[in-house]
PDB file of C-alpha atoms and ligand atoms in Angstrom:
ATOM      1  CA  UNK U1100       0.000   0.000   0.000  1.00 41.00           C
ATOM      2  CA  UNK U1101       1.557   3.370  -1.034  1.00 44.00           C
ATOM      3  CA  UNK U1102       2.349   5.394   2.054  1.00 46.00           C
ATOM      4  CA  UNK U1103      -0.099   8.251   2.343  1.00 48.00           C
ATOM      5  CA  UNK U1104       2.040   9.971   4.886  1.00 51.00           C
ATOM      6  CA  UNK U1105       3.655  13.191   3.770  1.00 51.00           C
ATOM      7  CA  UNK U1106       6.081  13.640   6.607  1.00 58.00           C
ATOM      8  CA  UNK U1107       7.753  12.006   9.553  1.00 56.00           C
ATOM      9  CA  UNK U1108       9.069  14.441  12.099  1.00 60.00           C
ATOM     10  CA  UNK U1109      11.136  13.801  15.160  1.00 58.00           C
ATOM     11  CA  UNK U1110       9.930  15.148  18.453  1.00 59.00           C
ATOM     12  CA  UNK U1111      11.771  15.491  21.757  1.00 54.00           C
ATOM     13  CA  UNK U1112      12.704  12.229  23.484  1.00 54.00           C
ATOM     14  CA  UNK U1113      12.359  10.147  20.308  1.00 64.00           C
ATOM     15  CA  UNK U1114       8.628  10.531  19.795  1.00 70.00           C
ATOM     16  CA  UNK U1115       7.620  10.731  16.148  1.00 86.00           C
ATOM     17  CA  UNK U1116       4.943  12.671  14.297  1.00 90.00           C
ATOM     18  CA  UNK U1117       3.462  10.901  11.290  1.00 93.00           C
ATOM     19  CA  UNK U1118       1.650  13.535   9.263  1.00 94.00           C
ATOM     20  CA  UNK U1119      -1.192  12.448   7.019  1.00 94.00           C
ATOM     21  CA  UNK U1120      -2.949  14.431   4.331  1.00 92.00           C
ATOM     22  CA  UNK U1121      -6.429  13.528   5.558  1.00 90.00           C
ATOM     23  CA  UNK U1122      -8.298  11.605   8.299  1.00 90.00           C
ATOM     24  CA  UNK U1123      -8.761   8.744   5.811  1.00 93.00           C
ATOM     25  CA  UNK U1124      -5.052   8.450   4.989  1.00 96.00           C
ATOM     26  CA  UNK U1125      -4.306   8.799   8.700  1.00 97.00           C
ATOM     27  CA  UNK U1126      -6.531   5.777   9.412  1.00 97.00           C
ATOM     28  CA  UNK U1127      -4.868   3.696   6.686  1.00 97.00           C
ATOM     29  CA  UNK U1128      -1.363   4.555   7.836  1.00 97.00           C
ATOM     30  CA  UNK U1129      -2.221   3.895  11.488  1.00 97.00           C
ATOM     31  CA  UNK U1130      -3.776   0.540  10.537  1.00 98.00           C
ATOM     32  CA  UNK U1131      -0.501  -0.527   8.890  1.00 97.00           C
ATOM     33  CA  UNK U1132       1.380   0.543  12.009  1.00 97.00           C
ATOM     34  CA  UNK U1133      -0.981  -1.424  14.254  1.00 98.00           C
ATOM     35  CA  UNK U1134      -0.581  -4.609  12.230  1.00 98.00           C
ATOM     36  CA  UNK U1135       3.202  -4.257  12.128  1.00 97.00           C
ATOM     37  CA  UNK U1136       3.427  -3.850  15.906  1.00 97.00           C
ATOM     38  CA  UNK U1137       1.021  -6.747  16.550  1.00 98.00           C
ATOM     39  CA  UNK U1138       2.886  -9.017  14.145  1.00 98.00           C
ATOM     40  CA  UNK U1139       6.181  -8.323  15.902  1.00 98.00           C
ATOM     41  CA  UNK U1140       4.684  -8.874  19.351  1.00 98.00           C
ATOM     42  CA  UNK U1141       3.129 -12.183  18.319  1.00 98.00           C
ATOM     43  CA  UNK U1142       6.414 -13.322  16.745  1.00 98.00           C
ATOM     44  CA  UNK U1143       8.247 -12.323  19.945  1.00 97.00           C
ATOM     45  CA  UNK U1144       5.845 -13.438  22.675  1.00 97.00           C
ATOM     46  CA  UNK U1145       3.249 -15.619  20.962  1.00 98.00           C
ATOM     47  CA  UNK U1146       0.484 -13.133  21.775  1.00 98.00           C
ATOM     48  CA  UNK U1147      -0.186  -9.417  21.588  1.00 98.00           C
ATOM     49  CA  UNK U1148      -2.121  -7.050  23.863  1.00 98.00           C
ATOM     50  CA  UNK U1149      -3.766  -4.129  22.069  1.00 98.00           C
ATOM     51  CA  UNK U1150      -5.455  -1.249  23.912  1.00 98.00           C
ATOM     52  CA  UNK U1151      -8.136   0.619  21.949  1.00 98.00           C
ATOM     53  CA  UNK U1152      -8.872   4.331  21.986  1.00 98.00           C
ATOM     54  CA  UNK U1153     -12.377   5.708  22.296  1.00 98.00           C
ATOM     55  CA  UNK U1154     -14.048   8.765  20.830  1.00 97.00           C
ATOM     56  CA  UNK U1155     -14.711   9.313  17.096  1.00 97.00           C
ATOM     57  CA  UNK U1156     -11.236   9.590  15.505  1.00 97.00           C
ATOM     58  CA  UNK U1157     -10.360   5.854  15.769  1.00 98.00           C
ATOM     59  CA  UNK U1158     -13.561   4.712  14.022  1.00 98.00           C
ATOM     60  CA  UNK U1159     -11.950   4.923  10.560  1.00 97.00           C
ATOM     61  CA  UNK U1160      -8.893   3.079  11.869  1.00 98.00           C
ATOM     62  CA  UNK U1161     -11.035   0.195  13.185  1.00 98.00           C
ATOM     63  CA  UNK U1162     -12.849   0.071   9.840  1.00 98.00           C
ATOM     64  CA  UNK U1163      -9.449  -0.134   8.104  1.00 97.00           C
ATOM     65  CA  UNK U1164      -8.349  -2.956  10.447  1.00 98.00           C
ATOM     66  CA  UNK U1165     -11.569  -4.798   9.639  1.00 97.00           C
ATOM     67  CA  UNK U1166     -10.712  -4.603   5.926  1.00 97.00           C
ATOM     68  CA  UNK U1167      -6.994  -5.469   5.996  1.00 96.00           C
ATOM     69  CA  UNK U1168      -5.794  -9.107   5.821  1.00 95.00           C
ATOM     70  CA  UNK U1169      -4.065 -10.266   9.045  1.00 97.00           C
ATOM     71  CA  UNK U1170      -3.537 -13.854  10.143  1.00 96.00           C
ATOM     72  CA  UNK U1171      -2.650 -13.109  13.737  1.00 98.00           C
ATOM     73  CA  UNK U1172      -6.013 -12.051  15.203  1.00 98.00           C
ATOM     74  CA  UNK U1173      -6.460 -15.288  17.175  1.00 98.00           C
ATOM     75  CA  UNK U1174      -3.318 -14.333  19.151  1.00 98.00           C
ATOM     76  CA  UNK U1175      -4.527 -10.819  19.983  1.00 98.00           C
ATOM     77  CA  UNK U1176      -6.070  -9.631  23.252  1.00 98.00           C
ATOM     78  CA  UNK U1177      -8.095  -6.416  23.025  1.00 98.00           C
ATOM     79  CA  UNK U1178      -8.329  -3.966  25.930  1.00 98.00           C
ATOM     80  CA  UNK U1179      -9.915  -0.499  26.133  1.00 98.00           C
ATOM     81  CA  UNK U1180      -7.937   2.578  27.246  1.00 98.00           C
ATOM     82  CA  UNK U1181     -11.060   4.128  28.683  1.00 98.00           C
ATOM     83  CA  UNK U1182     -14.813   3.872  28.673  1.00 98.00           C
ATOM     84  CA  UNK U1183     -17.858   5.942  29.417  1.00 98.00           C
ATOM     85  CA  UNK U1184     -19.897   4.875  32.447  1.00 97.00           C
ATOM     86  CA  UNK U1185     -22.719   3.553  30.260  1.00 98.00           C
ATOM     87  CA  UNK U1186     -23.879   0.020  29.393  1.00 98.00           C
ATOM     88  CA  UNK U1187     -22.208  -1.653  26.356  1.00 98.00           C
ATOM     89  CA  UNK U1188     -25.284  -1.166  24.159  1.00 98.00           C
ATOM     90  CA  UNK U1189     -25.378   2.596  24.802  1.00 98.00           C
ATOM     91  CA  UNK U1190     -24.670   4.969  21.880  1.00 98.00           C
ATOM     92  CA  UNK U1191     -21.853   6.589  23.867  1.00 97.00           C
ATOM     93  CA  UNK U1192     -20.091   3.284  24.576  1.00 98.00           C
ATOM     94  CA  UNK U1193     -16.540   3.003  23.209  1.00 98.00           C
ATOM     95  CA  UNK U1194     -16.944  -0.782  23.266  1.00 98.00           C
ATOM     96  CA  UNK U1195     -20.111  -0.538  21.162  1.00 98.00           C
ATOM     97  CA  UNK U1196     -18.380   1.611  18.554  1.00 98.00           C
ATOM     98  CA  UNK U1197     -15.424  -0.768  18.177  1.00 98.00           C
ATOM     99  CA  UNK U1198     -17.695  -3.808  18.254  1.00 98.00           C
ATOM    100  CA  UNK U1199     -20.018  -2.498  15.553  1.00 98.00           C
ATOM    101  CA  UNK U1200     -17.375  -1.339  13.070  1.00 98.00           C
ATOM    102  CA  UNK U1201     -14.824  -4.125  13.626  1.00 98.00           C
ATOM    103  CA  UNK U1202     -14.765  -6.552  16.581  1.00 98.00           C
ATOM    104  CA  UNK U1203     -18.149  -8.208  15.893  1.00 97.00           C
ATOM    105  CA  UNK U1204     -16.737  -9.656  12.653  1.00 95.00           C
ATOM    106  CA  UNK U1205     -13.079  -9.974  13.668  1.00 97.00           C
ATOM    107  CA  UNK U1206     -11.635 -13.497  14.235  1.00 97.00           C
ATOM    108  CA  UNK U1207     -10.594 -12.526  17.784  1.00 98.00           C
ATOM    109  CA  UNK U1208     -11.845 -15.019  20.418  1.00 98.00           C
ATOM    110  CA  UNK U1209     -14.545 -13.348  22.539  1.00 98.00           C
ATOM    111  CA  UNK U1210     -12.633 -14.386  25.675  1.00 98.00           C
ATOM    112  CA  UNK U1211      -9.765 -12.184  24.472  1.00 98.00           C
ATOM    113  CA  UNK U1212     -11.874  -9.017  24.169  1.00 98.00           C
ATOM    114  CA  UNK U1213     -11.553  -7.401  27.591  1.00 98.00           C
ATOM    115  CA  UNK U1214     -14.211  -4.728  27.809  1.00 98.00           C
ATOM    116  CA  UNK U1215     -14.957  -2.623  30.895  1.00 98.00           C
ATOM    117  CA  UNK U1216     -18.072  -3.922  32.664  1.00 98.00           C
ATOM    118  CA  UNK U1217     -19.385  -0.414  32.385  1.00 98.00           C
ATOM    119  CA  UNK U1218     -22.934  -1.494  33.234  1.00 98.00           C
ATOM    120  CA  UNK U1219     -21.747  -1.844  36.834  1.00 98.00           C
ATOM    121  CA  UNK U1220     -21.291   1.062  39.250  1.00 98.00           C
ATOM    122  CA  UNK U1221     -18.129   2.987  38.197  1.00 98.00           C
ATOM    123  CA  UNK U1222     -16.009   1.924  41.180  1.00 98.00           C
ATOM    124  CA  UNK U1223     -17.022  -1.725  40.746  1.00 98.00           C
ATOM    125  CA  UNK U1224     -16.294  -1.627  37.009  1.00 98.00           C
ATOM    126  CA  UNK U1225     -12.881  -0.089  37.659  1.00 98.00           C
ATOM    127  CA  UNK U1226     -12.126  -2.688  40.328  1.00 97.00           C
ATOM    128  CA  UNK U1227     -12.958  -5.544  37.942  1.00 98.00           C
ATOM    129  CA  UNK U1228     -10.798  -4.091  35.187  1.00 98.00           C
ATOM    130  CA  UNK U1229      -7.967  -3.506  37.655  1.00 98.00           C
ATOM    131  CA  UNK U1230      -8.213  -7.197  38.617  1.00 97.00           C
ATOM    132  CA  UNK U1231      -8.070  -8.272  34.964  1.00 98.00           C
ATOM    133  CA  UNK U1232      -5.032  -6.070  34.308  1.00 98.00           C
ATOM    134  CA  UNK U1233      -3.367  -7.310  37.489  1.00 96.00           C
ATOM    135  CA  UNK U1234      -3.879 -10.910  36.283  1.00 97.00           C
ATOM    136  CA  UNK U1235      -2.146  -9.978  33.026  1.00 98.00           C
ATOM    137  CA  UNK U1236       0.695  -8.366  35.006  1.00 96.00           C
ATOM    138  CA  UNK U1237       1.090 -11.570  37.027  1.00 95.00           C
ATOM    139  CA  UNK U1238       1.284 -13.613  33.813  1.00 97.00           C
ATOM    140  CA  UNK U1239       3.928 -11.176  32.543  1.00 97.00           C
ATOM    141  CA  UNK U1240       5.729 -11.293  35.929  1.00 95.00           C
ATOM    142  CA  UNK U1241       5.444  -7.543  36.218  1.00 93.00           C
ATOM    143  CA  UNK U1242       3.946  -5.101  38.730  1.00 91.00           C
ATOM    144  CA  UNK U1243       2.210  -3.183  35.932  1.00 94.00           C
ATOM    145  CA  UNK U1244       1.099  -5.018  32.777  1.00 97.00           C
ATOM    146  CA  UNK U1245       2.723  -4.000  29.490  1.00 97.00           C
ATOM    147  CA  UNK U1246       0.312  -3.602  26.595  1.00 98.00           C
ATOM    148  CA  UNK U1247       2.174  -4.156  23.342  1.00 97.00           C
ATOM    149  CA  UNK U1248       0.308  -1.323  21.682  1.00 98.00           C
ATOM    150  CA  UNK U1249      -1.938   1.294  23.235  1.00 98.00           C
ATOM    151  CA  UNK U1250      -4.021   3.490  20.948  1.00 98.00           C
ATOM    152  CA  UNK U1251      -4.962   6.859  22.398  1.00 98.00           C
ATOM    153  CA  UNK U1252      -6.695   9.987  21.210  1.00 97.00           C
ATOM    154  CA  UNK U1253      -6.520  13.557  22.428  1.00 97.00           C
ATOM    155  CA  UNK U1254      -9.332  15.994  23.182  1.00 96.00           C
ATOM    156  CA  UNK U1255      -9.378  19.710  22.352  1.00 96.00           C
ATOM    157  CA  UNK U1256      -8.557  20.301  26.041  1.00 95.00           C
ATOM    158  CA  UNK U1257      -5.498  18.040  25.724  1.00 94.00           C
ATOM    159  CA  UNK U1258      -7.078  15.191  27.683  1.00 96.00           C
ATOM    160  CA  UNK U1259      -6.106  11.645  26.726  1.00 96.00           C
ATOM    161  CA  UNK U1260      -7.888   8.396  27.610  1.00 97.00           C
ATOM    162  CA  UNK U1261     -10.119   9.782  30.385  1.00 97.00           C
ATOM    163  CA  UNK U1262      -7.338  11.741  32.042  1.00 96.00           C
ATOM    164  CA  UNK U1263      -8.798  15.259  31.938  1.00 96.00           C
ATOM    165  CA  UNK U1264      -7.115  18.505  33.036  1.00 93.00           C
ATOM    166  CA  UNK U1265      -7.066  18.698  36.821  1.00 90.00           C
ATOM    167  CA  UNK U1266      -7.661  14.956  37.200  1.00 93.00           C
ATOM    168  CA  UNK U1267      -6.612  13.594  40.618  1.00 89.00           C
ATOM    169  CA  UNK U1268      -5.160  10.620  38.736  1.00 91.00           C
ATOM    170  CA  UNK U1269      -2.441  12.948  37.447  1.00 86.00           C
ATOM    171  CA  UNK U1270      -1.377  13.969  40.928  1.00 73.00           C
ATOM    172  CA  UNK U1271       1.812  11.949  41.417  1.00 57.00           C
ATOM    173  CA  UNK U1272       1.824  12.689  45.164  1.00 56.00           C
ATOM    174  CA  UNK U1273      -1.186  10.352  45.301  1.00 52.00           C
ATOM    175  CA  UNK U1274       1.021   7.307  44.494  1.00 54.00           C
ATOM    176  CA  UNK U1275      -0.678   4.085  45.636  1.00 58.00           C
ATOM    177  CA  UNK U1276       0.988   1.936  48.316  1.00 56.00           C
ATOM    178  CA  UNK U1277       0.085  -1.516  49.600  1.00 60.00           C
ATOM    179  CA  UNK U1278      -0.207  -2.475  53.280  1.00 63.00           C
ATOM    180  CA  UNK U1279       3.595  -2.800  53.514  1.00 67.00           C
ATOM    181  CA  UNK U1280       4.076   0.624  51.985  1.00 64.00           C
ATOM    182  CA  UNK U1281       5.291  -0.936  48.728  1.00 60.00           C
ATOM    183  CA  UNK U1282       4.383   0.805  45.474  1.00 61.00           C
ATOM    184  CA  UNK U1283       1.168  -0.854  44.294  1.00 72.00           C
ATOM    185  CA  UNK U1284       0.062   1.295  41.431  1.00 84.00           C
ATOM    186  CA  UNK U1285      -3.626   1.417  40.617  1.00 93.00           C
ATOM    187  CA  UNK U1286      -4.025   0.134  37.062  1.00 97.00           C
ATOM    188  CA  UNK U1287      -7.605   1.158  36.260  1.00 98.00           C
ATOM    189  CA  UNK U1288      -9.791   3.802  37.854  1.00 98.00           C
ATOM    190  CA  UNK U1289     -13.205   5.405  37.872  1.00 98.00           C
ATOM    191  CA  UNK U1290     -13.039   9.181  37.859  1.00 97.00           C
ATOM    192  CA  UNK U1291     -15.671  11.899  37.925  1.00 97.00           C
ATOM    193  CA  UNK U1292     -15.086  14.490  35.197  1.00 97.00           C
ATOM    194  CA  UNK U1293     -16.513  17.833  36.383  1.00 95.00           C
ATOM    195  CA  UNK U1294     -16.182  19.376  32.909  1.00 93.00           C
ATOM    196  CA  UNK U1295     -18.577  16.722  31.551  1.00 96.00           C
ATOM    197  CA  UNK U1296     -20.394  16.111  34.854  1.00 97.00           C
ATOM    198  CA  UNK U1297     -20.085  12.396  34.274  1.00 97.00           C
ATOM    199  CA  UNK U1298     -18.079   9.383  35.398  1.00 98.00           C
ATOM    200  CA  UNK U1299     -15.429   7.825  33.203  1.00 98.00           C
ATOM    201  CA  UNK U1300     -13.426   4.596  33.454  1.00 98.00           C
ATOM    202  CA  UNK U1301      -9.780   4.870  32.486  1.00 98.00           C
ATOM    203  CA  UNK U1302      -6.357   3.260  32.497  1.00 98.00           C
ATOM    204  CA  UNK U1303      -4.203   5.109  34.976  1.00 96.00           C
ATOM    205  CA  UNK U1304      -0.954   6.928  34.100  1.00 94.00           C
ATOM    206  CA  UNK U1305       0.973   3.919  35.480  1.00 94.00           C
ATOM    207  CA  UNK U1306      -0.654   1.530  32.981  1.00 96.00           C
ATOM    208  CA  UNK U1307      -0.346   3.998  30.100  1.00 96.00           C
ATOM    209  CA  UNK U1308       3.322   4.558  30.879  1.00 93.00           C
ATOM    210  CA  UNK U1309       3.967   0.794  30.875  1.00 95.00           C
ATOM    211  CA  UNK U1310       2.781   0.338  27.283  1.00 96.00           C
ATOM    212  CA  UNK U1311       5.556  -0.842  24.960  1.00 95.00           C
ATOM    213  CA  UNK U1312       4.265   1.301  22.057  1.00 96.00           C
ATOM    214  CA  UNK U1313       1.749   4.126  22.064  1.00 96.00           C
ATOM    215  CA  UNK U1314       0.034   5.453  18.947  1.00 97.00           C
ATOM    216  CA  UNK U1315      -1.831   8.731  19.428  1.00 97.00           C
ATOM    217  CA  UNK U1316      -4.449   9.679  16.829  1.00 97.00           C
ATOM    218  CA  UNK U1317      -5.114  13.411  16.482  1.00 97.00           C
ATOM    219  CA  UNK U1318      -7.263  14.778  13.662  1.00 96.00           C
ATOM    220  CA  UNK U1319      -9.150  17.991  13.043  1.00 95.00           C
ATOM    221  CA  UNK U1320      -8.599  21.716  13.302  1.00 95.00           C
ATOM    222  CA  UNK U1321     -10.242  21.857  16.739  1.00 96.00           C
ATOM    223  CA  UNK U1322      -7.292  19.894  18.128  1.00 95.00           C
ATOM    224  CA  UNK U1323      -4.649  22.305  16.773  1.00 94.00           C
ATOM    225  CA  UNK U1324      -4.295  24.653  19.793  1.00 92.00           C
ATOM    226  CA  UNK U1325      -4.035  21.759  22.251  1.00 92.00           C
ATOM    227  CA  UNK U1326      -1.596  19.869  20.033  1.00 91.00           C
ATOM    228  CA  UNK U1327       0.664  22.919  19.750  1.00 88.00           C
ATOM    229  CA  UNK U1328       0.581  23.236  23.543  1.00 86.00           C
ATOM    230  CA  UNK U1329       1.447  19.577  23.978  1.00 87.00           C
ATOM    231  CA  UNK U1330       4.172  19.799  21.336  1.00 81.00           C
ATOM    232  CA  UNK U1331       5.597  22.729  23.285  1.00 75.00           C
ATOM    233  CA  UNK U1332       5.594  20.510  26.370  1.00 56.00           C
ATOM    234  CA  UNK U1333       5.493  23.588  28.539  1.00 57.00           C
ATOM    235  CA  UNK U1334       2.228  22.878  30.362  1.00 60.00           C
ATOM    236  CA  UNK U1335       2.333  20.374  33.213  1.00 66.00           C
ATOM    237  CA  UNK U1336       0.433  17.140  32.677  1.00 69.00           C
ATOM    238  CA  UNK U1337      -2.155  18.259  35.247  1.00 68.00           C
ATOM    239  CA  UNK U1338      -3.132  21.067  32.827  1.00 78.00           C
ATOM    240  CA  UNK U1339      -2.568  19.231  29.551  1.00 82.00           C
ATOM    241  CA  UNK U1340      -2.662  15.500  30.289  1.00 86.00           C
ATOM    242  CA  UNK U1341      -1.441  14.495  26.807  1.00 86.00           C
ATOM    243  CA  UNK U1342       1.953  15.943  27.812  1.00 84.00           C
ATOM    244  CA  UNK U1343       2.265  12.758  29.857  1.00 86.00           C
ATOM    245  CA  UNK U1344       2.846  10.977  26.538  1.00 85.00           C
ATOM    246  CA  UNK U1345       6.137  12.809  26.094  1.00 78.00           C
ATOM    247  CA  UNK U1346       7.628  11.059  29.072  1.00 73.00           C
ATOM    248  CA  UNK U1347       6.935   7.457  28.173  1.00 80.00           C
ATOM    249  CA  UNK U1348       9.769   4.922  28.217  1.00 77.00           C
ATOM    250  CA  UNK U1349       8.292   3.126  25.204  1.00 78.00           C
ATOM    251  CA  UNK U1350       7.870   4.230  21.576  1.00 84.00           C
ATOM    252  CA  UNK U1351       5.361   6.984  20.877  1.00 91.00           C
ATOM    253  CA  UNK U1352       4.034   7.881  17.442  1.00 94.00           C
ATOM    254  CA  UNK U1353       1.620  10.759  16.917  1.00 94.00           C
ATOM    255  CA  UNK U1354      -0.517  10.169  13.837  1.00 96.00           C
ATOM    256  CA  UNK U1355      -1.859  13.588  12.993  1.00 96.00           C
ATOM    257  CA  UNK U1356      -3.574  15.197  10.048  1.00 95.00           C
ATOM    258  CA  UNK U1357      -2.706  18.574   8.556  1.00 93.00           C
ATOM    259  CA  UNK U1358      -5.607  20.322  10.260  1.00 94.00           C
ATOM    260  CA  UNK U1359      -4.428  19.231  13.722  1.00 94.00           C
ATOM    261  CA  UNK U1360      -0.788  20.120  13.092  1.00 92.00           C
ATOM    262  CA  UNK U1361      -1.154  23.318  11.078  1.00 91.00           C
ATOM    263  CA  UNK U1362      -4.584  24.480  12.162  1.00 90.00           C
ATOM    264  CA  UNK U1363      -5.990  24.401   8.613  1.00 71.00           C
ATOM    265  CA  UNK U1364      -6.448  21.625   6.076  1.00 58.00           C
TER     266      UNK U1364
HETATM  267  C1  LIG V 813     -13.140   8.970  24.882  1.00 95.74           C
HETATM  268  C2  LIG V 813     -11.697   8.896  24.575  1.00 95.74           C
HETATM  269  C3  LIG V 813     -11.022  10.235  24.561  1.00 95.74           C
HETATM  270  C4  LIG V 813     -10.860  10.587  23.103  1.00 95.74           C
HETATM  271  C5  LIG V 813     -10.735  12.087  22.914  1.00 95.74           C
HETATM  272  C6  LIG V 813     -10.765  12.458  21.450  1.00 95.74           C
HETATM  273  O1  LIG V 813     -13.683   8.008  25.401  1.00 95.74           O
HETATM  274  O2  LIG V 813     -13.735   9.991  24.548  1.00 95.74           O
HETATM  275  O3  LIG V 813     -11.002   7.866  24.797  1.00 95.74           O
HETATM  276  O4  LIG V 813      -9.818  10.311  25.202  1.00 95.74           O
HETATM  277  O5  LIG V 813      -9.749   9.937  22.573  1.00 95.74           O
HETATM  278  O6  LIG V 813     -11.836  12.687  23.561  1.00 95.74           O
HETATM  279  O7  LIG V 813     -12.032  12.140  20.983  1.00 95.74           O
HETATM  280  P1  LIG V 813     -12.441  12.338  19.442  1.00 95.74           P
HETATM  281  O8  LIG V 813     -11.619  11.389  18.669  1.00 95.74           O
HETATM  282  O9  LIG V 813     -13.889  11.976  19.415  1.00 95.74           O
HETATM  283  O10 LIG V 813     -12.158  13.759  19.086  1.00 95.74           O
END
């Protein structure tokens, strides 16, 4: 497939911007990246753990993944970076979106699609997802599980996953400790978002930071001011949570369209 990317720019700390001419070419290019990372993970570890982004921007990517040939789906586990506190059949559900445009027809065993039980009370849903992630960590012999690839988006307020500006989850002084005072990071959390007056379910910074590769999808002129702020890195993560993605130990690739990067198509 001819690359539809027009540029590849280096960012501080090794992150990369992959600039696409349009949201459609961004989805195609990101789909190729996803398959390449999954293929390598399966070759290396026999299985791959993929975290999905919510919102609207990834829809075209999931449609592209549904259309591209890939023999490794039976070795893939699907997780969700965040979810709205609504049942899975709700129009706002990130699970529903991914299921309808891709997962329902994908040859991924249902037992390997790890959705948030968002029909439960937020704290209970977060607790169950934390347990599932902790079980993965135990299998990986790690304190925090490492997703092979985590897809994220970014809001016009520079939020990512459901880490919104001012979120208590971004307050590092709140580090979690177990009964012996050992670091026991929380892996999944329920958080009330005052700006939306709603509850959200989200991977915590600890789980996001443990991902081996992160692909951030940013499209549209409305994202331009926030993206420039994040590029500038000046704001603290508490004000512009997507800045967090600059400080990841793993690989980070920002797939952006012209409108997001330059402010006009
Ligand atoms: C969600 C997301 C969120 C999303 C951004 C961008 O559940 O809403 O996970 O972090 O990625 O809000 O959303 P759009 O792609 O719809 O602009």
